[in-house]
mmCIF file of C-alpha atoms in Angstrom:
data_model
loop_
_atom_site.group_PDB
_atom_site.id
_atom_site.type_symbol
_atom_site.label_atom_id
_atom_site.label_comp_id
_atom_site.label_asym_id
_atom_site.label_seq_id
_atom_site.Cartn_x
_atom_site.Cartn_y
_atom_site.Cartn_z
ATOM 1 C CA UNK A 404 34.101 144.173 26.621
ATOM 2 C CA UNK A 405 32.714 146.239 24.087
ATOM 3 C CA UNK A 406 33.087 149.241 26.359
ATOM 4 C CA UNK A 407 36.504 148.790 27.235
ATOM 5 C CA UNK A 408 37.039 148.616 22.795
ATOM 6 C CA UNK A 409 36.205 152.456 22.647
ATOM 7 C CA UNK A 410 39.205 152.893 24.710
ATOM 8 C CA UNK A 411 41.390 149.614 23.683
ATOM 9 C CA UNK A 412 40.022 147.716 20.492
ATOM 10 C CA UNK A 413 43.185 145.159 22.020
ATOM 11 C CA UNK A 414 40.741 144.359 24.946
ATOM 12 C CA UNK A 415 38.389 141.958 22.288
ATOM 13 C CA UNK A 416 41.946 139.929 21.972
ATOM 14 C CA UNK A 417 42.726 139.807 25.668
ATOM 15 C CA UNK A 418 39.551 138.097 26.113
ATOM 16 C CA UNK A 419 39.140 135.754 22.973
ATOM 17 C CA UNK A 420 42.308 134.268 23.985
ATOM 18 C CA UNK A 421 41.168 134.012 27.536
ATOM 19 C CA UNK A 422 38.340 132.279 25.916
ATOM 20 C CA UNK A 423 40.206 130.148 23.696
ATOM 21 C CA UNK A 424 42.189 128.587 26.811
ATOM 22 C CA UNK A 425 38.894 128.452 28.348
ATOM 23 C CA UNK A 426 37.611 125.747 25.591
ATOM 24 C CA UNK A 427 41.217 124.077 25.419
ATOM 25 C CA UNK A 428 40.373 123.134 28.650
ATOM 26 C CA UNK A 429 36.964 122.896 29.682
ATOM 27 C CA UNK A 430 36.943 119.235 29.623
ATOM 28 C CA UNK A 431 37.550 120.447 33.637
ATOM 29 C CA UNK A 432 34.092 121.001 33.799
ATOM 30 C CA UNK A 433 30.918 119.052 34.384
ATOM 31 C CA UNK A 434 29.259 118.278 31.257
ATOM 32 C CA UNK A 435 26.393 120.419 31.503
ATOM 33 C CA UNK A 436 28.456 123.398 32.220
ATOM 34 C CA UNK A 437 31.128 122.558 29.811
ATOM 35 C CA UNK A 438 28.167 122.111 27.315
ATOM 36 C CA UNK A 439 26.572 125.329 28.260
ATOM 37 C CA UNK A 440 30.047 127.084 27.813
ATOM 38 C CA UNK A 441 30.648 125.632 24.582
ATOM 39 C CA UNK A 442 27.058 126.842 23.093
ATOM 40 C CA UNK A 443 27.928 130.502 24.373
ATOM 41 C CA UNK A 444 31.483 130.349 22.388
ATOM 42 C CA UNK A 445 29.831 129.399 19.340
ATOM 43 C CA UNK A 446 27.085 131.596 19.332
ATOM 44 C CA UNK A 447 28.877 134.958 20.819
ATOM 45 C CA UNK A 448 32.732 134.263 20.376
ATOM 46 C CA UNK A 449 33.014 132.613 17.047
ATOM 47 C CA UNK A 450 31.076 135.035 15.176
ATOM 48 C CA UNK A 451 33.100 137.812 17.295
ATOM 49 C CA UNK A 452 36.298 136.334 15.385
ATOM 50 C CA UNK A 453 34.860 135.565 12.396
ATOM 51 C CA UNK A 454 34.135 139.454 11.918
ATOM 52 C CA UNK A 455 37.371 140.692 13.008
ATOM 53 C CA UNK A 456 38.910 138.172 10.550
ATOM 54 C CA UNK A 457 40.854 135.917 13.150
ATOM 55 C CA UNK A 458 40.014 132.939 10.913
ATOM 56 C CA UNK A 459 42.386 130.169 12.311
ATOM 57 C CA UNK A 460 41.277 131.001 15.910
ATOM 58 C CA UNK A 461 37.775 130.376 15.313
ATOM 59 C CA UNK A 462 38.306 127.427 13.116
ATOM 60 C CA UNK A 463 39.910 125.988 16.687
ATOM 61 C CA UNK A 464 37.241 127.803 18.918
ATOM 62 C CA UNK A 465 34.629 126.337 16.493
ATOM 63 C CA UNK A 466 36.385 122.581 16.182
ATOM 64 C CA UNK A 467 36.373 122.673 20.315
ATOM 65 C CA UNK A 468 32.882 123.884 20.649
ATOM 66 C CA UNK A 469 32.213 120.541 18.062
ATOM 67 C CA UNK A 470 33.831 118.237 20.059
ATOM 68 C CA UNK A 471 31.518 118.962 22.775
ATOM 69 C CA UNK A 472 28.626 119.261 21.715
ATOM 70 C CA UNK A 473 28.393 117.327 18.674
ATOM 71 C CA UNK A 474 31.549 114.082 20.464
ATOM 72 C CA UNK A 475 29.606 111.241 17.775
ATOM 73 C CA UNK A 476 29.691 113.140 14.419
ATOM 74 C CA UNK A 477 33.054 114.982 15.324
ATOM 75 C CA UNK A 478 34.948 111.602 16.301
ATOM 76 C CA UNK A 479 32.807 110.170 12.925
ATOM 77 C CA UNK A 480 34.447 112.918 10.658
ATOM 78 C CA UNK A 481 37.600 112.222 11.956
ATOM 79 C CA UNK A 482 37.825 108.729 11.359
ATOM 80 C CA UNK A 483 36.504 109.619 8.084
ATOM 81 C CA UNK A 484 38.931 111.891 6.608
ATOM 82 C CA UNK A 485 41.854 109.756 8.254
ATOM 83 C CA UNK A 486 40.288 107.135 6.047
ATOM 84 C CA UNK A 487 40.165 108.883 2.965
ATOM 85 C CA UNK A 488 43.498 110.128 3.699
ATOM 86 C CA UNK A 489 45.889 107.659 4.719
ATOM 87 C CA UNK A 490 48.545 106.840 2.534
ATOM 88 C CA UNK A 491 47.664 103.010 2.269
ATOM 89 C CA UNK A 492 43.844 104.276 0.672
ATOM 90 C CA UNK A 493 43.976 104.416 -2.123
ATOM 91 C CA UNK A 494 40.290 104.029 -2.824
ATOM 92 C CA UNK A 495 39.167 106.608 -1.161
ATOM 93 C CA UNK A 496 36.196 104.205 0.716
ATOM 94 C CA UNK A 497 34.922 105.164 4.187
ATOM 95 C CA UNK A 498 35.314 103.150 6.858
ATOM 96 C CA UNK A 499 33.054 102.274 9.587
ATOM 97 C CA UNK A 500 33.531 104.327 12.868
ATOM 98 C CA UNK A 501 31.187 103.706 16.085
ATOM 99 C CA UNK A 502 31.051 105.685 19.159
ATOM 100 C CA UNK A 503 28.997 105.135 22.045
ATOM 101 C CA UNK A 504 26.359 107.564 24.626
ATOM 102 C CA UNK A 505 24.019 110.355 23.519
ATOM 103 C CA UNK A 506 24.278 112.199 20.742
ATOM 104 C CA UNK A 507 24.435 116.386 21.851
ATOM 105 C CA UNK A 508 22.058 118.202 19.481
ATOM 106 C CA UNK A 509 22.525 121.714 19.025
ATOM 107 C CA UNK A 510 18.544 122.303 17.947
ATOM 108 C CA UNK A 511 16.722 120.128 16.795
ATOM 109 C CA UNK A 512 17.458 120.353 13.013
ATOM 110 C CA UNK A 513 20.729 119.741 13.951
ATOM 111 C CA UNK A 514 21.242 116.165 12.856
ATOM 112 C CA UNK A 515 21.858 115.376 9.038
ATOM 113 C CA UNK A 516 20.446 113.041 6.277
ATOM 114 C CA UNK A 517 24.561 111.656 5.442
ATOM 115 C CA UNK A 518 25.326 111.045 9.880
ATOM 116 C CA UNK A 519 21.794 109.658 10.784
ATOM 117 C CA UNK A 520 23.046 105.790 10.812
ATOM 118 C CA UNK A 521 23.275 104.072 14.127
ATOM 119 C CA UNK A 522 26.701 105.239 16.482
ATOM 120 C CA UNK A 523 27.699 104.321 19.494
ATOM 121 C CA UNK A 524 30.332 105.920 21.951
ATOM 122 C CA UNK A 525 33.570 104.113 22.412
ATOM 123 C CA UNK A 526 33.786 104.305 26.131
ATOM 124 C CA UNK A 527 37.256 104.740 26.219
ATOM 125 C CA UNK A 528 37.009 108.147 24.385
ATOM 126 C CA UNK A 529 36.854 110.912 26.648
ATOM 127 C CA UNK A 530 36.511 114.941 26.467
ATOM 128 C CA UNK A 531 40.008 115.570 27.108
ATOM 129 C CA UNK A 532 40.856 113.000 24.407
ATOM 130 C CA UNK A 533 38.307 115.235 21.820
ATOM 131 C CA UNK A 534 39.521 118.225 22.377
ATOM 132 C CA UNK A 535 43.112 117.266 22.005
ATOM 133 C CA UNK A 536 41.805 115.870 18.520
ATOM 134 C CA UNK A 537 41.914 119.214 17.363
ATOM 135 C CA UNK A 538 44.886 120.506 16.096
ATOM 136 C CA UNK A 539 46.026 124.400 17.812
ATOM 137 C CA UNK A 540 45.881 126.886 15.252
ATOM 138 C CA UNK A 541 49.548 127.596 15.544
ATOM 139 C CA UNK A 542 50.253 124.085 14.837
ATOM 140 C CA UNK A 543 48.893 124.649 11.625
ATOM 141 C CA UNK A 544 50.432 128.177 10.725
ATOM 142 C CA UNK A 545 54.181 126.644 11.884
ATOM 143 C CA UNK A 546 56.284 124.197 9.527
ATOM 144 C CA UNK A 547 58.189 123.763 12.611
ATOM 145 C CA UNK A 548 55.524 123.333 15.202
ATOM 146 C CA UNK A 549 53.671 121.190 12.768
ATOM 147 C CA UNK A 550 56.664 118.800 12.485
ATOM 148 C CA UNK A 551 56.966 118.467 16.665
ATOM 149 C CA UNK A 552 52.910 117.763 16.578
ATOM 150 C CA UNK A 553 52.953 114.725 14.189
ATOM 151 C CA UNK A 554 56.559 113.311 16.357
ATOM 152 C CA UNK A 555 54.584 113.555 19.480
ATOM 153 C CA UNK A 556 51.645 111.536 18.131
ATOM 154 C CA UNK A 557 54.278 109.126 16.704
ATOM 155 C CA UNK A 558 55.791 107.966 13.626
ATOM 156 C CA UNK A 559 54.020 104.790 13.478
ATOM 157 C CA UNK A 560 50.334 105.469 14.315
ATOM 158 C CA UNK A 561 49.549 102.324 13.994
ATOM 159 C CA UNK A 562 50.752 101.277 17.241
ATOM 160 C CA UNK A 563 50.531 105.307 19.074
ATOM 161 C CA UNK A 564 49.673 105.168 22.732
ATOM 162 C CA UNK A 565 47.196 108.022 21.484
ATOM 163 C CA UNK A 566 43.374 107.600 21.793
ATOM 164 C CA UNK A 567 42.352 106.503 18.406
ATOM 165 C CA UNK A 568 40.892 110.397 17.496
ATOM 166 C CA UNK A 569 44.173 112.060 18.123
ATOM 167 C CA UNK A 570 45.527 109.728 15.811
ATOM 168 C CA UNK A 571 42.819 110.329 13.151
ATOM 169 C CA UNK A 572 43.616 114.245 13.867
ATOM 170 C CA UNK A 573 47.029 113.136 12.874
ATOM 171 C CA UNK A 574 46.915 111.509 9.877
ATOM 172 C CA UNK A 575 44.516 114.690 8.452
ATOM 173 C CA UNK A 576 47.087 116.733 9.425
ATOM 174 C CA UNK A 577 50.088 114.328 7.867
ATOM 175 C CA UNK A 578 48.216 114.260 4.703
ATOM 176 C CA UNK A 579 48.297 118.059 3.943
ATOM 177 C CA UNK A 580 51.697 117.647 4.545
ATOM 178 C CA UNK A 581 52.257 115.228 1.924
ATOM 179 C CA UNK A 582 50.568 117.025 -0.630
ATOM 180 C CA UNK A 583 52.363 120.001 0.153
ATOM 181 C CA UNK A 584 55.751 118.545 -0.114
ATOM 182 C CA UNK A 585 54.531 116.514 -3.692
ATOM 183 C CA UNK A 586 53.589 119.894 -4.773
ATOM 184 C CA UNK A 587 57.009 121.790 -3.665
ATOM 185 C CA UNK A 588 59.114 118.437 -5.262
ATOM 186 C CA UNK A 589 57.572 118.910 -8.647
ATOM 187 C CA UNK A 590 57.766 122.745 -8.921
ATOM 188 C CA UNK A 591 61.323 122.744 -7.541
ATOM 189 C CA UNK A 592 62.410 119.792 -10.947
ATOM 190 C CA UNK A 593 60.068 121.557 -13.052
ATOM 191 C CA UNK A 594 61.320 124.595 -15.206
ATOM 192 C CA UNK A 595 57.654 125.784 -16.792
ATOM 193 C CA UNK A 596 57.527 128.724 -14.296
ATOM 194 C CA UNK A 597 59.406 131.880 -14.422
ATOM 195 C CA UNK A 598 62.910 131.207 -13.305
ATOM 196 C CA UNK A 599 64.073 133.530 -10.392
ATOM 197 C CA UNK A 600 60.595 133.957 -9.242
ATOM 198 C CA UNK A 601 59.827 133.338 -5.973
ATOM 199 C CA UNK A 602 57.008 131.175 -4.965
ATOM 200 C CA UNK A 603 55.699 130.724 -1.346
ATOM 201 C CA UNK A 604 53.231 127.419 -0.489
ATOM 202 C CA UNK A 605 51.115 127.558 2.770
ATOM 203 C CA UNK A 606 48.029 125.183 3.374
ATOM 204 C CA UNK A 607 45.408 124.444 5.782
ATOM 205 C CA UNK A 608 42.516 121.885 6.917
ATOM 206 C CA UNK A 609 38.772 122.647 6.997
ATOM 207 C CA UNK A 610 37.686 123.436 10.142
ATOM 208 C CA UNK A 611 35.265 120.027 11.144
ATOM 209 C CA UNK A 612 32.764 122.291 12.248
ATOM 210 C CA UNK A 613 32.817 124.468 8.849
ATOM 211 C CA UNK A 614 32.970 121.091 7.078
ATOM 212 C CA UNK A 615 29.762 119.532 8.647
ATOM 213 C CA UNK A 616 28.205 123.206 8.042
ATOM 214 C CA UNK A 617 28.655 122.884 4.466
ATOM 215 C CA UNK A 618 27.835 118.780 4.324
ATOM 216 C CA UNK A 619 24.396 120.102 5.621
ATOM 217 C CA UNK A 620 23.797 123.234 3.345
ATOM 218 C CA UNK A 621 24.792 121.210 0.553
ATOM 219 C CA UNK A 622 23.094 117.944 1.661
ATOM 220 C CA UNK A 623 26.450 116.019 0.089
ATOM 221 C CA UNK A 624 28.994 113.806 2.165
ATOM 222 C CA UNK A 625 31.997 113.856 3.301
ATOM 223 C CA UNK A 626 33.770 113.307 0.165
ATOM 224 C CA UNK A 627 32.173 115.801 -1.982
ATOM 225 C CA UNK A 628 33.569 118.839 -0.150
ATOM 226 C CA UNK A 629 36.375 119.374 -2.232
ATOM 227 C CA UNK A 630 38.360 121.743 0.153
ATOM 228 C CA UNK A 631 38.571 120.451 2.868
ATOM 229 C CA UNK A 632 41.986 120.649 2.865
ATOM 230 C CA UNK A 633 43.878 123.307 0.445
ATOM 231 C CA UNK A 634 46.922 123.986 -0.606
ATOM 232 C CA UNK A 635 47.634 127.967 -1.394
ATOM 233 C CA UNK A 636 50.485 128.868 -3.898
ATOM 234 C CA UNK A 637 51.522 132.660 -4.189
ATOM 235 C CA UNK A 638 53.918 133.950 -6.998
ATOM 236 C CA UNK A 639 56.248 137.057 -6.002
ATOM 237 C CA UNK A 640 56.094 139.503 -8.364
ATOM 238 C CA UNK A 641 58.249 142.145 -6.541
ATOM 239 C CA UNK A 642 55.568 144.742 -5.249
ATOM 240 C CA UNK A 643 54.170 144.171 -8.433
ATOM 241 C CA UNK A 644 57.412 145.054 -11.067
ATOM 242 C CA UNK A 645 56.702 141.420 -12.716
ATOM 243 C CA UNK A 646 53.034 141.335 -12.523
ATOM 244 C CA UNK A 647 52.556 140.196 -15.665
ATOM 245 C CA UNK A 648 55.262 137.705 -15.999
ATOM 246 C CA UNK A 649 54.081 136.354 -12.544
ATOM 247 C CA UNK A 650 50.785 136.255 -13.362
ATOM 248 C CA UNK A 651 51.903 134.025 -16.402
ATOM 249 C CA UNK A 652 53.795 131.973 -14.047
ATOM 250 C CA UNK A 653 50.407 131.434 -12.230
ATOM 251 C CA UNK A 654 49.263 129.420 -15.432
ATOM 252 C CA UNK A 655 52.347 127.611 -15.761
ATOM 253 C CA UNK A 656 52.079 126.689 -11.782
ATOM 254 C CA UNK A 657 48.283 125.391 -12.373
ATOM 255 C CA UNK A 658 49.327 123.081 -15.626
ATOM 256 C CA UNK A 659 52.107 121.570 -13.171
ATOM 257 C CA UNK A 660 49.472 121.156 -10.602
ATOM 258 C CA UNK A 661 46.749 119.700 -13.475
ATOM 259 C CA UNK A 662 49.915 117.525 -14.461
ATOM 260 C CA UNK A 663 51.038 115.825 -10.810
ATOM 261 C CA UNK A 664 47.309 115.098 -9.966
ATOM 262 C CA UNK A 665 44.278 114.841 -11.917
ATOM 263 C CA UNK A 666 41.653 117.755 -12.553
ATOM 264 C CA UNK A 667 38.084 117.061 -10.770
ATOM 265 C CA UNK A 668 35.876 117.775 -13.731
ATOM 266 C CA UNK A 669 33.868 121.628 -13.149
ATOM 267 C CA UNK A 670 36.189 122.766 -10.298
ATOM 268 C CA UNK A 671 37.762 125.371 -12.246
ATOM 269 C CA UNK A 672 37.683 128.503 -11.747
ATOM 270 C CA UNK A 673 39.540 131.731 -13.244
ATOM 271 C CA UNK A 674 39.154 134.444 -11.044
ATOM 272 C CA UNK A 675 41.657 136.074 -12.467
ATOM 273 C CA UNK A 676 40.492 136.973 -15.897
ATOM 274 C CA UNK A 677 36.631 136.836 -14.512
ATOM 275 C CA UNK A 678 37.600 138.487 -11.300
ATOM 276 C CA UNK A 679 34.759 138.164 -8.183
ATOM 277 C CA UNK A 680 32.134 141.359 -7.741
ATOM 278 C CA UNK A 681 34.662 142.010 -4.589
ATOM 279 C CA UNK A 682 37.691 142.446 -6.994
ATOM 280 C CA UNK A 683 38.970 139.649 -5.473
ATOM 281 C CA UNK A 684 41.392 137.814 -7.983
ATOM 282 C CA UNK A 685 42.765 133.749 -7.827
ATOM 283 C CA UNK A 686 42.873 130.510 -10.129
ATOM 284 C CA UNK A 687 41.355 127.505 -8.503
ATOM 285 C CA UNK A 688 40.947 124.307 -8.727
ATOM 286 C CA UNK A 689 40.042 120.682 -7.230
ATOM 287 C CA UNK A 690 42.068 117.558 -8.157
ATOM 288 C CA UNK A 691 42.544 113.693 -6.959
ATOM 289 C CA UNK A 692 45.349 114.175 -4.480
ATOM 290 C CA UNK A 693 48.321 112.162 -4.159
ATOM 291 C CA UNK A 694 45.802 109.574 -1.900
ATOM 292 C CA UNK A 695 42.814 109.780 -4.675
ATOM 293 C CA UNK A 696 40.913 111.936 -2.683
ATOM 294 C CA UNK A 697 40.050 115.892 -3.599
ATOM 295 C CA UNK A 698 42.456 118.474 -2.780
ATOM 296 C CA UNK A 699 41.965 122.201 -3.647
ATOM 297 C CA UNK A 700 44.434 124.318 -4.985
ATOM 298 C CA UNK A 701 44.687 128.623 -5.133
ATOM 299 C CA UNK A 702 46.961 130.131 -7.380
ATOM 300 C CA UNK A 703 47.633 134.123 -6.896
ATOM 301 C CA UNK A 704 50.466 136.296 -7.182
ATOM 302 C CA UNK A 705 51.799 138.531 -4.326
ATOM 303 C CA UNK A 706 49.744 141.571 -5.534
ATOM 304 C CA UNK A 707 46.764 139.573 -5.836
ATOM 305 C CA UNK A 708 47.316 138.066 -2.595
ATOM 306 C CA UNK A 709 47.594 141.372 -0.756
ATOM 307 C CA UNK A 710 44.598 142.838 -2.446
ATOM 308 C CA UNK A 711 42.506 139.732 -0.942
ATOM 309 C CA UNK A 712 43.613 139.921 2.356
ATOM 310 C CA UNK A 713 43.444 143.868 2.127
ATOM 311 C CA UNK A 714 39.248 143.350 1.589
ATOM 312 C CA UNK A 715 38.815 141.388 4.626
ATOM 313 C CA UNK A 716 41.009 143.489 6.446
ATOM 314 C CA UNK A 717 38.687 146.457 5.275
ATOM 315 C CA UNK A 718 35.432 144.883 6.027
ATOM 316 C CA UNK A 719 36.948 143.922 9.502
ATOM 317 C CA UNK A 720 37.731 147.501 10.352
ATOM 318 C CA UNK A 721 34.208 148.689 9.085
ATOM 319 C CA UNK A 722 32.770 145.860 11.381
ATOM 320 C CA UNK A 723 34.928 147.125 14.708
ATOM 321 C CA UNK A 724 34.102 150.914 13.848
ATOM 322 C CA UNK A 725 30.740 150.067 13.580
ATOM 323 C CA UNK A 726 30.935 147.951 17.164
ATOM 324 C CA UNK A 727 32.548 151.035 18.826
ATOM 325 C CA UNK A 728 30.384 153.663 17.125
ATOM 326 C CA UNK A 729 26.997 152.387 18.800
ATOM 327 C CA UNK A 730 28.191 151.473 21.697
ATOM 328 C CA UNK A 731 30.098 154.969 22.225
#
């Protein structure tokens, strides 16, 4: 692969896409195999991705990889954030979640202080049913696609012919919809921002892999990982004509979002006066979402935005020159 980069840096996306259908459908394989495969995507392809910058494919590569090796804490995490999430919590309390068979470890260190509790396998749970618990990365990018997803898992989950994880998946994913609409309702009646500027809203989930990576760094729980789902407002400032006044309307935008939910004391941060050693430049923040669980917000203006994706980009290309450098 690396060879054929000197001649076609395209080839490395040929084959992580071959390798992303791979994992989309390994649950073809026997389990040792389809174990064996999974530890090899991890370890090789999702750090491959990671340093060319194709972050939503390896959040799915890494979610699939999860699901097989690691079936008890995934479906666990699911069921958790589904709990925290759904519309009728309002409490924000965990509930209990048991699955049945062994538990895959990927070394031993593996397991943590916050999943160690007794689980069991629900036998009716199968591969195919885990990996379809993770939502496709273009689900997540597409308003559109995102819409079909939830209408195929149902309007009423409550009585889906889905296996119980695909519904959890669901409800994560309805969630970040919900606080993305909230959001769009109260800046659209609002009039403290800039009027005539244009303001785009995206959002995304937390990988589950990423999430349980930074539950174990941090030793915290599930709860305590404050974006694990994030909403992402960016002000247009017209190449950068209105920079200032859009950079003002970034202000404005965080007291509307400090108004419609409530500020999570110490998750704060003003990267735009106190920019990062990078350069890079963004307000954020963590509140109580519209379901009384965290949510984190970014704030940025079109320049700003640009100039962040422009250093990944740059450290991306330095990565892939390096790649083709040795191995020419």
């Amino acid at each position: 692969m690396l060879l054929g980069m000197v001649d076609d840096p395209r080839v490395v996306l040929i084959k992580l896409a071959d390798r992303l259908h791979n994992m989309r459908t390994i649950h073809a394989l026997p389990l040792q195999k389809a174990q064996a495969v999974a530890e090899e995507t991890l370890i090789i392809w999702c750090s491959l991705a990671s340093r060319l910058g194709l972050w939503a494919l390896k959040a799915e590569l890494e979610d699939l990889c999860f699901a097989v090796l690691q079936p008890q804490i995934f479906q666990k995490m699911r069921a958790d954030l589904a709990s925290m999430w759904s519309p009728t919590s309002r409490t924000g309390n965990l509930r209990r979640f048991s699955v049945k068979g062994n538990l895959i470890h990927l070394n031993e260190n593996n397991s943590t202080s916050f999943y160690n509790g007794s689980l069991t396998f629900n036998g009716d749970v199968s591969m195919k049913d885990l990996l379809e618990a993770v939502v496709p990365f273009d689900i997540l990018l597409d308003r559109r696609k995102r819409a079909n997803y939830l209408n195929s898992i149902g309007s009423n989950l409550g009585t889906c012919t889905k296996p119980k994880v695909v519904q959890d998946a669901g409800l994560a994913l309805a969630s970040l919809v919900i606080c993305e609409e909230a959001l769009e309702r109260e800046m659209i009646i609002s009039a403290s921002y800039v009027p005539g500027m244009e303001i785009t809203l995206c959002s995304r989930l937390k990988s589950l892999y990423s999430l349980y990576s930074k539950m174990k760094r941090k030793d915290t729980s599930i709860d305590k990982v404050y974006d694990a789902r994030a909403l992402r407002v960016v002000v247009g400032d017209k190449n950068g004509t209105l920079h200032g006044s859009a950079v003002q309307c970034c202000y404005s935008l965080l007291d509307i979002v400090h108004r419609l939910w409530t500020p999570i004391d110490g998750e704060f941060d003003d990267y735009i006066i106190n920019p990062k050693p990078s350069g890079y430049q963004s307000l954020h923040t963590a509140v109580q979402g519209p379901d009384s669980s965290p949510l984190e917000v970014q704030i940025r203006t079109q320049v700003l935005n640009y100039f962040a994706y422009a250093i990944e980009l740059l450290v991306c290309i330095l990565v892939l020159h390096i790649l083709i450098y040795h191995v020419a």
